[in-house]
Amino acid sequence: MPIYNAPVRDTLFVLNDVLKIGRFDNLPGFSDASPDVTEAILGEAGKFATEVFHPLNQIGDREGCKRAEDGSVTTPNGFKAAYDQFREAGWGGLSAEAEYGGQGLPHTLAAAVNEYLSSANMAFAMYPGLTRGAIAAIQQHGSDDQKQTYLPKMIEGSWTGTMNLTEPHCGTDLGLLRTRATPQDDGSYRISGQKIFISAGEHDLSDNIIHLVLARIDGAPEGVKGISLFIVPKFVLDDAGNPGSRNGVKCGSIEEKMGIHGNATCVMNYDEATGYLIGEAHRGLRAMFTMMNEARLGVGIQGLAISEIAYQNAVTYAKERIQGRSLSGPKAKDKAADPIIVHPDVRRMLMTMRAVNEAGRALVLHTALKGDLSHVAEDEKERQAADDWMGLLTPVIKGVLTDKGFENAVMAQQVYGGHGYIAEWGMEQFVRDARIAQIYEGANGIQALDLVGRKLALNGGRAIQAFFAEVGKFAEENRSDEAMAPYTKGLKKGLNDLQQATMWLMQNAMARPDNAGAASNDYMHLIGLVALGYMWALQAKAAQEKLAGGGGDEAFLNAKLTTGKFFMDRLMPETAAHLSRISSGADSMMALEDAAF
């Protein structure tokens, strides 16, 4: 069985020493997140993930979810009891508003906990993950009555939530949506249509499931401008606000999937189900994007999470598996062969995974902190700058970390050799589970197009210019520090490549839009490498300061510096290849006629 140990020490290093989160203790939420409290929460979350969620990961994969004739769904053995423990411990309300029963702590802490839970059992963690997104949408766009009605139970975990976008003929292009909403005299609507790929659409974990459903009100305009968002509960509430009669929504089938078998991914049939408009009519996408942005960050965390658990198991195997002798001479002379961790190619794979994971964790926490500051910072300019960072980096985190997560899961499987292909070792499950993160909540190609086609030019390019300025300032301020040279030189080169790529797009994308499309994936990964490199430079600076001050674990800090140098030596140079591909344009990519394929 695979192992998992939550990387609590690394998380605390990023929060306390890199981000210096304690400097925000005057802000709402942060005032209650003292260093001791934060350490205790993360320690308990890691323990919970390891001891409660993780033992069910392979069970969920083997058993999957079962649908009965009446449309009800049973989750794998042990899931219900584990969810009850999750709910009773209050993990779902960690960062939710205290007004509705939450603990009101920073979302940054919730992001860290989400990583642990997703590493331990990605399919299981999706149930509360979808609920968090639905909570965010209701909190931001719902009426006071809707907030009072739904949020306390959802934050408590007694009720869960979903998002219903996709239809059989309509995925990313929501303008093609056909689900209908017919107004009723009492102000409610009758919702009819079919949704597919609905994660956690039906299950036995909670007393009610609150579906957020995109539909078109009768007579509404065609296209995306005519879409509205509705709350459609599994059970219509009675006069006391408790689950009453069964609504006209039912699971038609469970999708047969490549991975995440422990999550019930459902075809949902709506047959004149009672629904309630959330937000303004015909403005449903605005409300749904609140969920989408929440979900995209969560999916980016899933990419990191799978990469982390795959890495941990690959390291364990590489230390134990003996095969061949070191090129520089035997290392385990008392054994018939050396552990495979002595071989440079195995080290290449392990170091690549580690370097991406530790930078990815820092980037997730850095961005989650920006998300908190965009709401609670005292200065308007700081809130705006934080929101700009979030908007720019959200598609990058989703696209890059899930691409890297899958690549790293495959790399970890490769470390195992033939055993990695055998189910009992668990590695092939990580590969299968990781694959979906590149696809759902907006396929990574869509994330790249969103970045290049919309985010770069937004507000006159304010966000990308601020990113250039922040990274460039750090590199310049540390340029004369010899100890930082291994990190700042590579960072500066990567930043220069990114700036050149951005200039090329400005000069060539408007005249020929295909140039933007052809460049988008490379551009997303180029800015991703620079962002990850920036995180490594920040971590190196913090590690050097702690070593100079005589504080901290020297072995841990020196390993940080070595891993960061590996990133700069072996991964950051890929920015040049991305720039070269971007500047080649779309000519050869689009030259063949369709019939030639």
Coordinates of C-alpha atoms in Angstrom, one line a residue:
M1 CA 0.0 0.0 0.0
P2 CA 1.3 3.5 -0.8
I3 CA 2.4 5.7 2.1
Y4 CA 1.6 9.4 2.7
N5 CA 3.0 12.0 5.1
A6 CA 1.7 15.5 4.9
P7 CA 4.5 18.0 4.2
V8 CA 3.7 20.1 7.3
R9 CA 7.2 21.3 7.9
D10 CA 7.5 22.6 4.3
T11 CA 4.2 24.3 4.5
L12 CA 5.2 26.1 7.7
F13 CA 8.5 27.2 6.2
V14 CA 6.6 28.8 3.3
L15 CA 4.0 30.5 5.5
N16 CA 6.3 31.7 8.3
D17 CA 9.7 32.3 6.7
V18 CA 8.9 33.0 3.0
L19 CA 5.5 34.7 3.1
K20 CA 6.0 36.0 6.7
I21 CA 2.3 35.6 7.2
G22 CA 2.5 36.9 10.8
R23 CA 2.9 40.4 9.5
F24 CA -0.8 40.4 8.6
D25 CA -2.0 39.5 12.2
N26 CA -3.9 42.9 12.3
L27 CA -6.3 41.7 9.5
P28 CA -9.5 39.8 9.9
G29 CA -9.0 36.1 10.1
F30 CA -5.2 36.4 10.4
S31 CA -5.5 37.7 13.9
D32 CA -6.8 34.3 15.0
A33 CA -4.1 32.4 13.0
S34 CA -1.1 32.7 15.4
P35 CA 2.0 30.6 14.6
D36 CA 1.0 28.1 17.3
V37 CA -2.6 27.9 16.1
T38 CA -1.4 27.5 12.5
E39 CA 1.1 24.8 13.4
A40 CA -1.5 22.9 15.4
I41 CA -4.1 23.1 12.6
L42 CA -1.8 21.9 10.0
G43 CA -0.4 19.1 12.2
E44 CA -3.9 17.8 12.9
A45 CA -4.9 18.2 9.3
G46 CA -1.9 16.2 8.2
K47 CA -2.7 13.5 10.8
F48 CA -6.3 13.4 9.7
A49 CA -5.4 13.1 6.0
T50 CA -2.9 10.3 6.7
E51 CA -5.0 8.3 9.1
V52 CA -8.6 8.8 7.9
F53 CA -8.6 9.7 4.2
H54 CA -5.5 7.9 2.9
P55 CA -6.4 4.3 4.0
L56 CA -9.6 4.6 1.9
N57 CA -7.8 5.7 -1.3
Q58 CA -7.2 2.3 -2.9
I59 CA -10.5 1.0 -1.5
G60 CA -12.4 3.8 -3.2
D61 CA -10.5 3.1 -6.5
R62 CA -11.4 -0.6 -6.4
E63 CA -15.0 -0.4 -5.3
G64 CA -16.2 2.8 -6.9
C65 CA -19.7 4.2 -6.3
K66 CA -22.8 2.1 -6.8
R67 CA -26.1 3.4 -8.2
A68 CA -29.4 1.8 -7.3
E69 CA -32.5 1.6 -9.5
D70 CA -34.1 4.5 -7.7
G71 CA -31.1 6.7 -8.7
S72 CA -29.5 6.7 -5.2
V73 CA -25.8 6.3 -5.0
T74 CA -23.7 4.5 -2.3
T75 CA -20.1 5.6 -1.8
P76 CA -17.3 3.1 -1.3
N77 CA -16.9 1.2 2.0
G78 CA -15.7 3.5 4.8
F79 CA -16.4 6.8 3.0
K80 CA -19.6 7.6 5.0
A81 CA -17.9 7.1 8.4
A82 CA -14.8 9.1 7.3
Y83 CA -17.0 11.9 6.1
D84 CA -18.8 12.0 9.4
Q85 CA -15.4 12.4 11.1
F86 CA -14.5 15.2 8.7
R87 CA -17.8 17.0 9.4
E88 CA -17.7 16.5 13.2
A89 CA -14.1 17.9 13.3
G90 CA -15.3 21.0 11.5
W91 CA -12.7 20.8 8.6
G92 CA -15.3 22.1 6.1
G93 CA -15.8 25.4 7.9
L94 CA -12.1 26.2 8.5
S95 CA -12.1 29.4 6.4
A96 CA -15.8 30.0 6.2
E97 CA -17.4 33.1 7.7
A98 CA -18.1 32.9 11.4
E99 CA -21.5 34.6 10.7
Y100 CA -22.7 31.3 9.2
G101 CA -20.9 28.9 11.5
G102 CA -17.4 28.9 10.1
Q103 CA -14.1 29.4 11.9
G104 CA -13.2 32.5 9.8
L105 CA -9.5 31.6 9.4
P106 CA -7.6 32.6 6.2
H107 CA -8.3 30.8 3.0
T108 CA -4.5 30.3 2.9
L109 CA -4.7 27.7 5.6
A110 CA -7.6 26.0 3.9
A111 CA -5.5 25.7 0.7
A112 CA -2.8 24.0 2.7
V113 CA -5.3 21.6 4.3
N114 CA -6.8 21.0 0.9
E115 CA -3.5 19.8 -0.5
Y116 CA -3.1 17.3 2.3
L117 CA -6.6 15.8 1.8
S118 CA -6.2 15.7 -1.9
S119 CA -2.9 13.9 -1.7
A120 CA -4.3 11.4 0.7
N121 CA -7.5 10.7 -1.3
M122 CA -8.2 13.0 -4.2
A123 CA -11.6 11.4 -5.1
F124 CA -12.8 11.7 -1.5
A125 CA -11.6 15.3 -1.1
M126 CA -13.7 16.4 -4.0
Y127 CA -16.9 16.0 -2.0
P128 CA -16.1 18.9 0.4
G129 CA -14.2 20.6 -2.3
L130 CA -17.2 21.1 -4.5
T131 CA -19.2 22.2 -1.5
R132 CA -16.6 25.0 -0.9
G133 CA -17.2 26.3 -4.4
A134 CA -21.0 26.3 -4.0
I135 CA -20.6 28.1 -0.6
A136 CA -18.5 30.8 -2.3
A137 CA -21.1 31.4 -5.1
I138 CA -24.0 31.6 -2.7
Q139 CA -22.1 33.8 -0.3
Q140 CA -21.1 36.3 -3.0
H141 CA -24.2 36.3 -5.2
G142 CA -27.1 34.9 -3.1
S143 CA -29.8 36.9 -1.3
D144 CA -29.7 37.3 2.5
D145 CA -32.4 34.7 2.8
Q146 CA -30.5 32.2 0.6
K147 CA -27.4 32.7 2.7
Q148 CA -29.2 32.1 5.9
T149 CA -31.0 29.1 4.5
Y150 CA -28.2 27.2 2.9
L151 CA -24.8 28.4 4.2
P152 CA -24.9 27.2 7.8
K153 CA -25.7 23.6 6.9
M154 CA -23.2 23.5 4.0
I155 CA -20.5 25.0 6.1
E156 CA -21.3 22.5 8.9
G157 CA -21.1 19.7 6.3
S158 CA -24.6 18.3 6.8
W159 CA -25.4 19.5 3.3
T160 CA -23.0 19.3 0.4
G161 CA -22.9 21.2 -2.9
T162 CA -22.3 20.7 -6.6
M163 CA -21.8 22.8 -9.8
N164 CA -23.8 21.8 -12.9
L165 CA -22.5 23.2 -16.1
T166 CA -21.8 20.6 -18.8
E167 CA -24.4 19.1 -21.1
P168 CA -23.9 16.3 -23.6
H169 CA -23.5 18.7 -26.5
C170 CA -22.0 21.6 -24.6
G171 CA -18.8 21.8 -22.5
T172 CA -16.7 24.9 -22.7
D173 CA -19.1 26.7 -25.1
L174 CA -21.9 27.3 -22.6
G175 CA -23.7 29.4 -25.1
L176 CA -25.1 26.2 -26.5
L177 CA -26.8 25.3 -23.2
R178 CA -30.3 23.8 -23.4
T179 CA -31.5 23.3 -19.8
R180 CA -34.7 25.3 -19.4
A181 CA -36.1 27.2 -16.4
T182 CA -39.8 28.0 -16.4
P183 CA -41.0 30.8 -14.0
Q184 CA -43.7 29.9 -11.4
D185 CA -46.2 32.1 -9.7
D186 CA -44.5 31.7 -6.3
G187 CA -41.2 33.0 -7.6
S188 CA -39.5 29.6 -8.1
Y189 CA -38.6 28.0 -11.4
R190 CA -39.2 24.5 -12.9
I191 CA -35.8 23.2 -14.1
S192 CA -35.7 20.6 -16.9
G193 CA -32.7 19.3 -18.8
Q194 CA -29.7 17.0 -18.5
K195 CA -26.2 17.6 -17.1
I196 CA -23.2 15.3 -17.4
F197 CA -19.8 14.9 -15.7
I198 CA -21.3 16.2 -12.4
S199 CA -18.8 15.4 -9.6
A200 CA -20.4 14.4 -6.3
G201 CA -23.8 14.7 -8.0
E202 CA -25.5 12.0 -5.9
H203 CA -24.2 10.2 -2.8
D204 CA -25.0 9.0 0.7
L205 CA -22.6 11.3 2.7
S206 CA -24.9 14.2 3.5
D207 CA -28.6 14.9 4.3
N208 CA -29.1 17.1 1.3
I209 CA -27.2 18.1 -1.9
I210 CA -27.5 21.7 -3.1
H211 CA -27.0 21.7 -6.8
L212 CA -26.1 25.0 -8.5
V213 CA -27.4 24.7 -12.0
L214 CA -27.0 26.8 -15.1
A215 CA -30.2 27.1 -17.2
R216 CA -31.9 29.4 -19.6
I217 CA -35.1 31.1 -18.5
D218 CA -38.0 30.7 -21.0
G219 CA -37.7 33.5 -23.6
A220 CA -34.1 34.5 -22.5
P221 CA -31.6 35.5 -25.2
E222 CA -29.6 32.8 -26.9
G223 CA -25.9 32.5 -26.2
V224 CA -24.1 33.2 -22.9
K225 CA -26.0 36.4 -22.2
G226 CA -29.2 34.4 -21.6
I227 CA -27.9 32.0 -18.9
S228 CA -29.0 32.2 -15.3
L229 CA -27.9 30.3 -12.2
F230 CA -30.3 28.4 -9.9
I231 CA -30.2 26.6 -6.5
V232 CA -31.8 23.2 -6.9
P233 CA -31.8 21.1 -3.7
K234 CA -32.0 17.4 -3.8
F235 CA -34.8 17.7 -1.2
V236 CA -37.0 20.7 -1.3
L237 CA -37.0 22.4 2.2
D238 CA -40.1 22.3 4.3
D239 CA -41.4 25.3 6.3
A240 CA -38.9 24.7 9.1
G241 CA -36.0 24.8 6.6
N242 CA -35.3 21.0 6.8
P243 CA -35.1 18.6 3.9
G244 CA -38.7 17.7 2.9
S245 CA -40.0 16.2 -0.3
R246 CA -37.7 14.7 -3.0
N247 CA -37.1 17.2 -5.8
G248 CA -37.3 16.3 -9.5
V249 CA -33.6 15.7 -9.9
K250 CA -32.1 12.3 -10.2
C251 CA -28.9 10.5 -11.0
G252 CA -29.4 8.8 -14.4
S253 CA -26.1 7.0 -14.3
I254 CA -22.6 7.1 -13.0
E255 CA -19.9 7.8 -15.5
E256 CA -17.4 4.9 -16.2
K257 CA -14.2 6.8 -15.7
M258 CA -10.4 6.3 -16.0
G259 CA -9.8 7.4 -12.4
I260 CA -11.2 9.1 -9.3
H261 CA -13.5 6.1 -8.9
G262 CA -14.3 7.0 -5.3
N263 CA -16.1 10.2 -6.5
A264 CA -19.6 9.8 -7.9
T265 CA -19.4 11.5 -11.3
C266 CA -23.0 11.6 -12.4
V267 CA -25.4 12.2 -15.3
M268 CA -28.1 14.3 -13.6
N269 CA -31.6 14.5 -15.0
Y270 CA -33.8 17.5 -14.1
D271 CA -37.5 16.9 -14.6
E272 CA -39.4 20.0 -13.6
A273 CA -37.3 20.3 -10.5
T274 CA -37.9 23.2 -8.2
G275 CA -35.2 25.8 -8.4
Y276 CA -34.5 29.3 -7.1
L277 CA -32.7 32.0 -9.0
I278 CA -29.4 33.1 -7.5
G279 CA -28.2 36.5 -8.4
E280 CA -29.6 38.4 -11.4
A281 CA -31.5 36.8 -14.3
H282 CA -29.4 36.2 -17.4
R283 CA -26.2 36.9 -15.3
G284 CA -25.6 33.3 -14.3
L285 CA -22.1 33.1 -15.7
R286 CA -20.9 35.9 -13.5
A287 CA -22.0 33.9 -10.4
M288 CA -20.8 30.6 -11.8
F289 CA -17.3 32.0 -12.4
T290 CA -17.0 32.5 -8.6
M291 CA -17.3 28.8 -8.3
M292 CA -15.1 28.2 -11.4
N293 CA -12.2 30.3 -10.0
E294 CA -12.5 28.6 -6.7
A295 CA -12.5 25.2 -8.4
R296 CA -9.6 26.0 -10.7
L297 CA -7.4 26.9 -7.8
G298 CA -8.6 23.7 -6.1
V299 CA -7.8 21.6 -9.2
G300 CA -4.3 23.2 -9.4
I301 CA -3.8 22.0 -5.8
Q302 CA -4.9 18.5 -6.9
G303 CA -2.1 18.5 -9.5
L304 CA 0.4 19.4 -6.7
A305 CA -1.2 16.9 -4.3
I306 CA -0.9 13.9 -6.7
S307 CA 2.6 14.9 -7.6
E308 CA 3.6 15.1 -3.9
I309 CA 2.2 11.6 -2.9
A310 CA 3.7 10.1 -6.1
Y311 CA 7.0 11.6 -5.2
Q312 CA 7.0 10.4 -1.6
N313 CA 6.4 6.8 -2.8
A314 CA 9.0 7.0 -5.5
V315 CA 11.6 8.1 -3.0
T316 CA 10.7 5.3 -0.6
Y317 CA 11.0 2.7 -3.4
A318 CA 14.2 4.2 -4.8
K319 CA 15.9 3.9 -1.4
E320 CA 14.7 0.2 -1.0
R321 CA 15.0 -1.2 -4.5
I322 CA 18.5 -2.6 -5.2
Q323 CA 19.5 -2.9 -8.9
G324 CA 22.9 -2.4 -10.5
R325 CA 25.9 -0.6 -9.2
S326 CA 26.6 3.1 -9.0
L327 CA 28.6 4.5 -12.0
S328 CA 31.1 5.9 -9.5
G329 CA 31.6 2.6 -7.6
P330 CA 29.6 0.5 -5.3
K331 CA 27.7 2.3 -2.5
A332 CA 26.1 -0.6 -0.7
K333 CA 29.1 -3.0 -0.6
D334 CA 27.3 -5.4 1.8
K335 CA 24.6 -6.0 -0.8
A336 CA 24.4 -7.6 -4.2
A337 CA 23.5 -4.3 -5.8
D338 CA 23.0 -0.6 -4.9
P339 CA 19.7 1.1 -4.2
I340 CA 18.5 2.7 -7.4
I341 CA 18.6 6.2 -5.8
V342 CA 22.3 6.2 -6.6
H343 CA 21.7 6.3 -10.3
P344 CA 21.7 9.8 -12.0
D345 CA 18.7 9.2 -14.1
V346 CA 16.6 8.1 -11.1
R347 CA 17.9 11.2 -9.3
R348 CA 16.9 13.3 -12.3
M349 CA 13.3 12.1 -11.9
L350 CA 13.2 12.5 -8.1
M351 CA 14.8 15.9 -8.1
T352 CA 12.5 17.1 -10.9
M353 CA 9.4 16.1 -8.9
R354 CA 10.7 17.6 -5.7
A355 CA 11.7 20.9 -7.3
V356 CA 8.3 21.3 -8.9
N357 CA 6.4 20.3 -5.8
E358 CA 8.2 22.6 -3.4
A359 CA 7.9 25.6 -5.7
G360 CA 4.3 24.7 -6.6
R361 CA 3.4 24.6 -2.9
A362 CA 4.9 28.0 -2.4
L363 CA 3.1 29.4 -5.5
V364 CA -0.3 28.0 -4.3
L365 CA 0.1 29.5 -0.8
H366 CA 1.5 32.8 -2.2
T367 CA -1.6 33.0 -4.4
A368 CA -4.0 31.9 -1.7
L369 CA -2.6 34.7 0.5
K370 CA -3.2 37.2 -2.4
G371 CA -6.7 35.9 -2.5
D372 CA -7.2 36.7 1.2
L373 CA -5.6 40.1 0.9
S374 CA -7.8 41.0 -2.0
H375 CA -10.7 40.9 0.5
V376 CA -9.2 42.1 3.8
A377 CA -6.2 44.3 3.1
E378 CA -6.7 47.8 4.5
D379 CA -5.3 49.6 1.4
E380 CA -7.4 49.7 -1.7
K381 CA -4.3 49.6 -4.0
E382 CA -3.1 46.5 -2.1
R383 CA -6.5 44.8 -2.6
Q384 CA -6.4 45.6 -6.3
A385 CA -2.9 44.4 -6.8
A386 CA -3.7 41.1 -4.9
D387 CA -6.8 40.6 -7.1
D388 CA -4.7 41.2 -10.2
W389 CA -2.2 38.6 -9.1
M390 CA -5.1 36.1 -8.5
G391 CA -6.6 36.8 -11.9
L392 CA -3.4 36.4 -13.8
L393 CA -2.1 33.3 -11.9
T394 CA -5.3 31.3 -11.5
P395 CA -5.1 29.8 -15.1
V396 CA -1.4 29.3 -14.7
I397 CA -1.8 27.4 -11.4
K398 CA -4.5 25.3 -12.9
G399 CA -2.8 24.5 -16.2
V400 CA 0.8 24.3 -15.2
L401 CA 0.5 22.4 -11.9
T402 CA -1.9 19.8 -13.4
D403 CA 0.3 19.3 -16.4
K404 CA 3.3 18.9 -14.1
G405 CA 1.3 16.8 -11.7
F406 CA 0.5 14.3 -14.4
E407 CA 4.0 14.3 -15.8
N408 CA 5.4 13.7 -12.3
A409 CA 3.0 10.9 -11.5
V410 CA 4.2 9.2 -14.7
M411 CA 7.8 9.9 -13.7
A412 CA 7.2 8.4 -10.3
Q413 CA 5.6 5.4 -11.9
Q414 CA 8.8 5.1 -14.1
V415 CA 11.0 5.0 -10.9
Y416 CA 9.1 1.8 -10.0
G417 CA 9.8 0.2 -13.4
G418 CA 7.5 -2.8 -14.0
H419 CA 6.1 -2.6 -10.4
G420 CA 4.7 0.9 -11.3
Y421 CA 2.4 -0.7 -13.8
I422 CA 0.9 -3.1 -11.3
A423 CA -2.1 -2.0 -9.3
E424 CA -1.1 -3.2 -5.9
W425 CA 1.8 -0.6 -5.7
G426 CA -0.6 2.3 -6.2
M427 CA 1.3 4.2 -8.8
E428 CA -0.9 3.5 -11.7
Q429 CA -3.9 4.9 -9.7
F430 CA -2.0 8.2 -9.2
V431 CA -1.4 8.4 -13.0
R432 CA -5.1 7.7 -13.7
D433 CA -6.4 10.1 -11.0
A434 CA -4.0 12.9 -12.1
R435 CA -5.1 12.8 -15.7
I436 CA -8.6 14.3 -15.0
A437 CA -7.1 17.4 -13.4
Q438 CA -5.8 18.5 -16.8
I439 CA -9.3 18.2 -18.3
Y440 CA -12.1 19.4 -15.9
E441 CA -12.9 22.9 -14.8
G442 CA -11.7 24.1 -18.1
A443 CA -9.3 22.0 -20.1
N444 CA -5.7 23.3 -19.9
G445 CA -5.8 24.5 -23.5
I446 CA -8.7 26.7 -22.4
Q447 CA -6.7 28.0 -19.5
A448 CA -3.9 28.9 -21.8
L449 CA -6.3 30.7 -24.2
D450 CA -7.9 32.6 -21.2
L451 CA -4.4 33.7 -20.1
V452 CA -3.2 34.9 -23.5
G453 CA -6.6 36.1 -25.0
R454 CA -8.0 37.8 -21.9
K455 CA -5.9 38.1 -18.9
L456 CA -2.8 39.7 -20.5
A457 CA -4.7 42.6 -21.9
L458 CA -7.1 43.1 -19.0
N459 CA -6.9 46.6 -17.6
G460 CA -4.3 47.6 -20.1
G461 CA -2.0 44.8 -19.1
R462 CA -1.8 46.0 -15.5
A463 CA -1.5 42.5 -13.9
I464 CA 1.3 41.2 -16.2
Q465 CA 3.3 44.5 -15.8
A466 CA 3.0 44.3 -12.1
F467 CA 4.3 40.7 -12.2
F468 CA 7.2 41.8 -14.3
A469 CA 8.0 44.6 -11.9
E470 CA 7.7 42.4 -8.8
V471 CA 10.0 39.6 -10.1
G472 CA 12.4 42.1 -11.7
K473 CA 12.7 44.1 -8.5
F474 CA 13.6 41.0 -6.5
A475 CA 16.2 39.9 -9.0
E476 CA 17.7 43.4 -9.1
E477 CA 17.7 43.9 -5.3
N478 CA 19.6 40.6 -4.8
R479 CA 21.9 41.0 -7.9
S480 CA 25.0 41.8 -5.9
D481 CA 24.4 39.0 -3.3
E482 CA 26.9 36.3 -4.4
A483 CA 25.0 33.6 -2.4
M484 CA 21.8 34.4 -4.3
A485 CA 23.5 34.4 -7.8
P486 CA 22.6 30.7 -8.6
Y487 CA 18.9 31.7 -8.2
T488 CA 18.7 35.3 -9.5
K489 CA 20.7 34.7 -12.7
G490 CA 18.3 32.0 -13.9
L491 CA 15.3 33.9 -12.7
K492 CA 16.4 37.1 -14.6
K493 CA 17.0 35.1 -17.8
G494 CA 13.6 33.4 -17.5
L495 CA 12.0 36.8 -16.9
N496 CA 13.7 38.2 -20.0
D497 CA 12.4 35.3 -22.1
L498 CA 8.9 35.9 -20.7
Q499 CA 9.0 39.7 -21.5
Q500 CA 10.2 38.9 -25.1
A501 CA 7.4 36.4 -25.5
T502 CA 4.9 39.0 -24.3
M503 CA 6.2 41.6 -26.7
W504 CA 6.1 39.2 -29.6
L505 CA 2.4 38.5 -28.8
M506 CA 1.6 42.2 -28.6
Q507 CA 3.2 42.6 -32.1
N508 CA 1.8 39.5 -33.8
A509 CA -1.4 38.3 -32.1
M510 CA -3.7 41.1 -33.2
A511 CA -2.9 40.9 -36.9
R512 CA -3.2 37.1 -36.8
P513 CA -5.2 35.6 -33.9
D514 CA -3.9 32.1 -34.7
N515 CA -0.5 33.3 -33.5
A516 CA -2.0 33.8 -30.0
G517 CA -3.7 30.4 -30.1
A518 CA -0.5 28.7 -31.3
A519 CA 1.5 30.4 -28.6
S520 CA -0.9 30.0 -25.7
N521 CA 0.2 26.7 -24.2
D522 CA 3.9 27.6 -24.4
Y523 CA 3.2 31.0 -22.9
M524 CA 1.3 29.5 -20.0
H525 CA 4.2 27.2 -19.2
L526 CA 6.7 30.0 -19.7
I527 CA 5.1 32.3 -17.1
G528 CA 4.6 29.2 -15.0
L529 CA 8.3 28.4 -15.0
V530 CA 9.1 32.1 -14.1
A531 CA 6.5 32.0 -11.3
L532 CA 8.0 28.8 -9.9
G533 CA 11.5 30.1 -10.3
Y534 CA 10.4 33.3 -8.4
M535 CA 9.1 31.0 -5.6
W536 CA 12.5 29.2 -5.5
A537 CA 14.4 32.5 -5.3
L538 CA 12.1 33.6 -2.4
Q539 CA 12.7 30.3 -0.6
A540 CA 16.5 30.4 -1.2
K541 CA 16.5 33.9 0.3
A542 CA 14.5 32.8 3.4
A543 CA 16.7 29.7 3.8
Q544 CA 19.9 31.7 3.7
E545 CA 18.6 34.2 6.2
K546 CA 17.7 31.4 8.6
L547 CA 21.0 29.8 8.2
A548 CA 22.8 33.1 8.8
G549 CA 20.8 33.6 11.9
G550 CA 21.6 30.2 13.3
G551 CA 18.0 29.2 13.4
G552 CA 16.1 26.3 11.9
D553 CA 17.0 22.8 10.7
E554 CA 20.3 23.1 8.8
A555 CA 19.8 19.9 6.8
F556 CA 16.3 21.0 5.8
L557 CA 17.5 24.5 4.8
N558 CA 20.5 23.2 2.9
A559 CA 18.3 20.8 1.0
K560 CA 16.1 23.7 0.1
L561 CA 19.1 25.5 -1.4
T562 CA 20.2 22.5 -3.3
T563 CA 16.8 21.7 -4.7
G564 CA 16.3 25.4 -5.8
K565 CA 19.7 25.3 -7.6
F566 CA 18.6 22.1 -9.4
F567 CA 15.5 23.9 -10.6
M568 CA 17.5 26.8 -11.9
D569 CA 20.1 24.5 -13.5
R570 CA 17.8 21.9 -15.1
L571 CA 14.3 23.3 -15.4
M572 CA 14.4 27.1 -15.7
P573 CA 16.4 26.9 -19.1
E574 CA 13.2 25.5 -20.6
T575 CA 12.0 29.1 -20.9
A576 CA 14.2 29.6 -23.9
A577 CA 12.6 26.7 -25.7
H578 CA 9.1 28.1 -25.0
L579 CA 10.2 31.5 -26.3
S580 CA 11.5 29.9 -29.5
R581 CA 8.3 28.0 -30.1
I582 CA 6.2 31.1 -29.4
S583 CA 8.1 33.3 -31.8
S584 CA 7.9 30.7 -34.6
G585 CA 4.3 31.7 -35.0
A586 CA 1.3 29.7 -36.3
D587 CA 2.4 29.1 -39.9
S588 CA 3.6 25.5 -39.8
M589 CA 1.0 24.6 -37.2
M590 CA -1.9 25.7 -39.3
A591 CA -0.5 25.0 -42.8
L592 CA -2.0 21.6 -43.5
E593 CA -5.5 21.4 -45.0
D594 CA -8.0 19.5 -42.9
A595 CA -8.1 16.7 -45.5
A596 CA -4.4 16.1 -45.1
F597 CA -4.8 14.8 -41.5

